[in-house]
Amino acid sequence: MRGEFSIVRPKEVPTEQFNTCETSVRKLTGPLGSTELRVNQVIVEPGKVTTPHTHTASDDEPGQEEVFVAMTPGQIAIEGREHDVPQGGVVRVAPDVERNLLNRTDDETHVWLAFGAPPVGTVDDFGAYEVSE
């Protein structure tokens, strides 16, 4: 086997709060040593939503495609339309498409893995993260 690899236990990575909403995130990019994509675990508590946003290309950064993997059943809104995603379901979203995760339950925490490529911005600053108005 050539090259590096890493194994991370997400529960050992501290949670942080997104700066645009009350949703928690575990930033896994750094602990994994990832350089070609961004990796986050997003924890959506009952009744919470992440901020609708895009990762559209700008003059100095490429757009960022994202892939979301539902570790539990959950919901994602694409261009404002909500979709149920079963546990293990995988969703790909183009850079200029508005997306956000949501939890319409009263008592179940939803957990997602989010992969973004190319990894625009930095681990602390998501780069071309454009919040809808």
PDB file of C-alpha atoms in Angstrom:
ATOM      1  CA  MET A   1       0.000   0.000   0.000  1.00  0.00           C
ATOM      2  CA  ARG A   2       1.439   3.366  -1.029  1.00  0.00           C
ATOM      3  CA  GLY A   3       0.851   6.747   0.550  1.00  0.00           C
ATOM      4  CA  GLU A   4      -0.568   7.945   3.799  1.00  0.00           C
ATOM      5  CA  PHE A   5      -3.801   7.083   5.491  1.00  0.00           C
ATOM      6  CA  SER A   6      -5.525   8.116   8.698  1.00  0.00           C
ATOM      7  CA  ILE A   7      -8.318   6.884  10.898  1.00  0.00           C
ATOM      8  CA  VAL A   8     -10.342   9.336  12.961  1.00  0.00           C
ATOM      9  CA  ARG A   9     -13.037   8.646  15.515  1.00  0.00           C
ATOM     10  CA  PRO A  10     -15.364  11.635  15.052  1.00  0.00           C
ATOM     11  CA  LYS A  11     -16.608  11.526  18.668  1.00  0.00           C
ATOM     12  CA  GLU A  12     -13.024  12.263  19.754  1.00  0.00           C
ATOM     13  CA  VAL A  13     -13.014  15.516  17.733  1.00  0.00           C
ATOM     14  CA  PRO A  14     -14.558  18.442  19.638  1.00  0.00           C
ATOM     15  CA  THR A  15     -17.759  19.921  18.282  1.00  0.00           C
ATOM     16  CA  GLU A  16     -17.971  23.549  17.252  1.00  0.00           C
ATOM     17  CA  GLN A  17     -20.939  25.684  16.334  1.00  0.00           C
ATOM     18  CA  PHE A  18     -21.330  26.881  12.751  1.00  0.00           C
ATOM     19  CA  ASN A  19     -20.955  30.668  12.630  1.00  0.00           C
ATOM     20  CA  THR A  20     -24.223  31.084  10.675  1.00  0.00           C
ATOM     21  CA  CYS A  21     -26.571  28.827  12.692  1.00  0.00           C
ATOM     22  CA  GLU A  22     -26.949  26.816  15.900  1.00  0.00           C
ATOM     23  CA  THR A  23     -25.934  23.505  14.327  1.00  0.00           C
ATOM     24  CA  SER A  24     -22.832  21.685  15.599  1.00  0.00           C
ATOM     25  CA  VAL A  25     -20.011  20.456  13.410  1.00  0.00           C
ATOM     26  CA  ARG A  26     -16.939  18.313  13.905  1.00  0.00           C
ATOM     27  CA  LYS A  27     -14.241  19.504  11.509  1.00  0.00           C
ATOM     28  CA  LEU A  28     -12.499  16.313  10.396  1.00  0.00           C
ATOM     29  CA  THR A  29     -10.345  17.727   7.591  1.00  0.00           C
ATOM     30  CA  GLY A  30      -7.393  18.588   9.832  1.00  0.00           C
ATOM     31  CA  PRO A  31      -7.428  15.452  11.994  1.00  0.00           C
ATOM     32  CA  LEU A  32      -7.584  13.340   8.824  1.00  0.00           C
ATOM     33  CA  GLY A  33      -4.739  15.284   7.222  1.00  0.00           C
ATOM     34  CA  SER A  34      -6.932  15.712   4.151  1.00  0.00           C
ATOM     35  CA  THR A  35      -5.593  18.027   1.451  1.00  0.00           C
ATOM     36  CA  GLU A  36      -7.839  17.278  -1.537  1.00  0.00           C
ATOM     37  CA  LEU A  37     -11.269  17.565   0.065  1.00  0.00           C
ATOM     38  CA  ARG A  38     -12.977  19.019   3.122  1.00  0.00           C
ATOM     39  CA  VAL A  39     -14.642  16.599   5.570  1.00  0.00           C
ATOM     40  CA  ASN A  40     -17.105  17.527   8.322  1.00  0.00           C
ATOM     41  CA  GLN A  41     -19.519  15.676  10.547  1.00  0.00           C
ATOM     42  CA  VAL A  42     -22.681  17.772  10.880  1.00  0.00           C
ATOM     43  CA  ILE A  43     -24.959  17.171  13.862  1.00  0.00           C
ATOM     44  CA  VAL A  44     -28.503  18.467  13.405  1.00  0.00           C
ATOM     45  CA  GLU A  45     -30.520  18.414  16.619  1.00  0.00           C
ATOM     46  CA  PRO A  46     -34.344  18.082  16.586  1.00  0.00           C
ATOM     47  CA  GLY A  47     -36.040  21.147  15.123  1.00  0.00           C
ATOM     48  CA  LYS A  48     -32.771  22.703  13.877  1.00  0.00           C
ATOM     49  CA  VAL A  49     -31.605  23.572  10.348  1.00  0.00           C
ATOM     50  CA  THR A  50     -28.335  24.597   8.782  1.00  0.00           C
ATOM     51  CA  THR A  51     -28.173  27.846   6.840  1.00  0.00           C
ATOM     52  CA  PRO A  52     -29.212  27.598   3.161  1.00  0.00           C
ATOM     53  CA  HIS A  53     -26.059  28.262   1.131  1.00  0.00           C
ATOM     54  CA  THR A  54     -24.084  27.613  -2.035  1.00  0.00           C
ATOM     55  CA  HIS A  55     -20.363  27.196  -2.720  1.00  0.00           C
ATOM     56  CA  THR A  56     -20.420  29.072  -6.032  1.00  0.00           C
ATOM     57  CA  ALA A  57     -17.142  29.861  -7.775  1.00  0.00           C
ATOM     58  CA  SER A  58     -15.678  33.336  -7.287  1.00  0.00           C
ATOM     59  CA  ASP A  59     -12.881  35.207  -9.056  1.00  0.00           C
ATOM     60  CA  ASP A  60     -10.238  33.744  -6.752  1.00  0.00           C
ATOM     61  CA  GLU A  61     -11.744  30.370  -5.737  1.00  0.00           C
ATOM     62  CA  PRO A  62     -13.317  27.465  -7.612  1.00  0.00           C
ATOM     63  CA  GLY A  63     -16.818  26.308  -6.724  1.00  0.00           C
ATOM     64  CA  GLN A  64     -17.104  23.428  -4.295  1.00  0.00           C
ATOM     65  CA  GLU A  65     -19.162  20.336  -5.026  1.00  0.00           C
ATOM     66  CA  GLU A  66     -20.475  18.622  -1.889  1.00  0.00           C
ATOM     67  CA  VAL A  67     -21.477  15.068  -1.067  1.00  0.00           C
ATOM     68  CA  PHE A  68     -23.574  14.358   2.029  1.00  0.00           C
ATOM     69  CA  VAL A  69     -23.828  10.894   3.597  1.00  0.00           C
ATOM     70  CA  ALA A  70     -26.709  10.332   6.017  1.00  0.00           C
ATOM     71  CA  MET A  71     -25.360   8.427   9.020  1.00  0.00           C
ATOM     72  CA  THR A  72     -28.926   8.474  10.379  1.00  0.00           C
ATOM     73  CA  PRO A  73     -32.155   9.116   8.492  1.00  0.00           C
ATOM     74  CA  GLY A  74     -32.454  12.844   7.760  1.00  0.00           C
ATOM     75  CA  GLN A  75     -33.673  15.592   5.512  1.00  0.00           C
ATOM     76  CA  ILE A  76     -31.923  17.890   3.065  1.00  0.00           C
ATOM     77  CA  ALA A  77     -33.399  20.877   1.257  1.00  0.00           C
ATOM     78  CA  ILE A  78     -32.248  21.432  -2.321  1.00  0.00           C
ATOM     79  CA  GLU A  79     -33.287  24.794  -3.769  1.00  0.00           C
ATOM     80  CA  GLY A  80     -35.868  24.999  -0.949  1.00  0.00           C
ATOM     81  CA  ARG A  81     -37.470  21.615  -1.669  1.00  0.00           C
ATOM     82  CA  GLU A  82     -37.130  19.121   1.193  1.00  0.00           C
ATOM     83  CA  HIS A  83     -36.076  15.520   0.565  1.00  0.00           C
ATOM     84  CA  ASP A  84     -36.060  12.605   3.023  1.00  0.00           C
ATOM     85  CA  VAL A  85     -32.783  10.691   2.934  1.00  0.00           C
ATOM     86  CA  PRO A  86     -32.553   7.185   4.439  1.00  0.00           C
ATOM     87  CA  GLN A  87     -29.695   6.120   6.680  1.00  0.00           C
ATOM     88  CA  GLY A  88     -26.741   5.438   4.391  1.00  0.00           C
ATOM     89  CA  GLY A  89     -28.207   7.592   1.609  1.00  0.00           C
ATOM     90  CA  VAL A  90     -25.780   9.729  -0.393  1.00  0.00           C
ATOM     91  CA  VAL A  91     -26.576  13.144  -1.895  1.00  0.00           C
ATOM     92  CA  ARG A  92     -24.386  15.107  -4.366  1.00  0.00           C
ATOM     93  CA  VAL A  93     -24.899  18.845  -4.744  1.00  0.00           C
ATOM     94  CA  ALA A  94     -23.308  21.058  -7.433  1.00  0.00           C
ATOM     95  CA  PRO A  95     -21.512  24.238  -6.249  1.00  0.00           C
ATOM     96  CA  ASP A  96     -24.172  26.721  -7.379  1.00  0.00           C
ATOM     97  CA  VAL A  97     -27.177  24.792  -6.014  1.00  0.00           C
ATOM     98  CA  GLU A  98     -28.631  26.024  -2.708  1.00  0.00           C
ATOM     99  CA  ARG A  99     -28.640  23.359   0.009  1.00  0.00           C
ATOM    100  CA  ASN A 100     -29.162  22.949   3.731  1.00  0.00           C
ATOM    101  CA  LEU A 101     -29.673  20.138   6.205  1.00  0.00           C
ATOM    102  CA  LEU A 102     -32.708  20.078   8.482  1.00  0.00           C
ATOM    103  CA  ASN A 103     -34.273  18.007  11.215  1.00  0.00           C
ATOM    104  CA  ARG A 104     -38.068  17.989  11.329  1.00  0.00           C
ATOM    105  CA  THR A 105     -38.251  15.464  14.202  1.00  0.00           C
ATOM    106  CA  ASP A 106     -38.989  16.171  17.853  1.00  0.00           C
ATOM    107  CA  ASP A 107     -36.572  13.700  19.403  1.00  0.00           C
ATOM    108  CA  GLU A 108     -33.987  12.309  16.947  1.00  0.00           C
ATOM    109  CA  THR A 109     -30.544  13.769  16.306  1.00  0.00           C
ATOM    110  CA  HIS A 110     -29.469  13.581  12.659  1.00  0.00           C
ATOM    111  CA  VAL A 111     -25.815  12.985  11.828  1.00  0.00           C
ATOM    112  CA  TRP A 112     -24.281  13.615   8.402  1.00  0.00           C
ATOM    113  CA  LEU A 113     -20.836  13.364   6.867  1.00  0.00           C
ATOM    114  CA  ALA A 114     -20.199  16.210   4.443  1.00  0.00           C
ATOM    115  CA  PHE A 115     -17.418  16.041   1.853  1.00  0.00           C
ATOM    116  CA  GLY A 116     -16.450  19.082  -0.215  1.00  0.00           C
ATOM    117  CA  ALA A 117     -14.079  19.154  -3.169  1.00  0.00           C
ATOM    118  CA  PRO A 118     -12.000  20.990  -4.057  1.00  0.00           C
ATOM    119  CA  PRO A 119     -11.358  22.154  -0.478  1.00  0.00           C
ATOM    120  CA  VAL A 120     -11.880  25.901  -0.912  1.00  0.00           C
ATOM    121  CA  GLY A 121     -11.081  28.368   1.869  1.00  0.00           C
ATOM    122  CA  THR A 122      -9.527  27.047   5.059  1.00  0.00           C
ATOM    123  CA  VAL A 123     -10.649  24.679   7.788  1.00  0.00           C
ATOM    124  CA  ASP A 124     -11.917  27.669   9.796  1.00  0.00           C
ATOM    125  CA  ASP A 125     -13.209  29.739   6.859  1.00  0.00           C
ATOM    126  CA  PHE A 126     -15.290  27.796   4.325  1.00  0.00           C
ATOM    127  CA  GLY A 127     -14.239  30.110   1.513  1.00  0.00           C
ATOM    128  CA  ALA A 128     -16.911  30.717  -1.135  1.00  0.00           C
ATOM    129  CA  TYR A 129     -19.733  29.933   1.277  1.00  0.00           C
ATOM    130  CA  GLU A 130     -22.597  32.110   0.110  1.00  0.00           C
ATOM    131  CA  VAL A 131     -25.586  32.450   2.387  1.00  0.00           C
ATOM    132  CA  SER A 132     -28.916  33.009   0.677  1.00  0.00           C
ATOM    133  CA  GLU A 133     -30.697  36.250   1.469  1.00  0.00           C
TER     134      GLU A 133
END
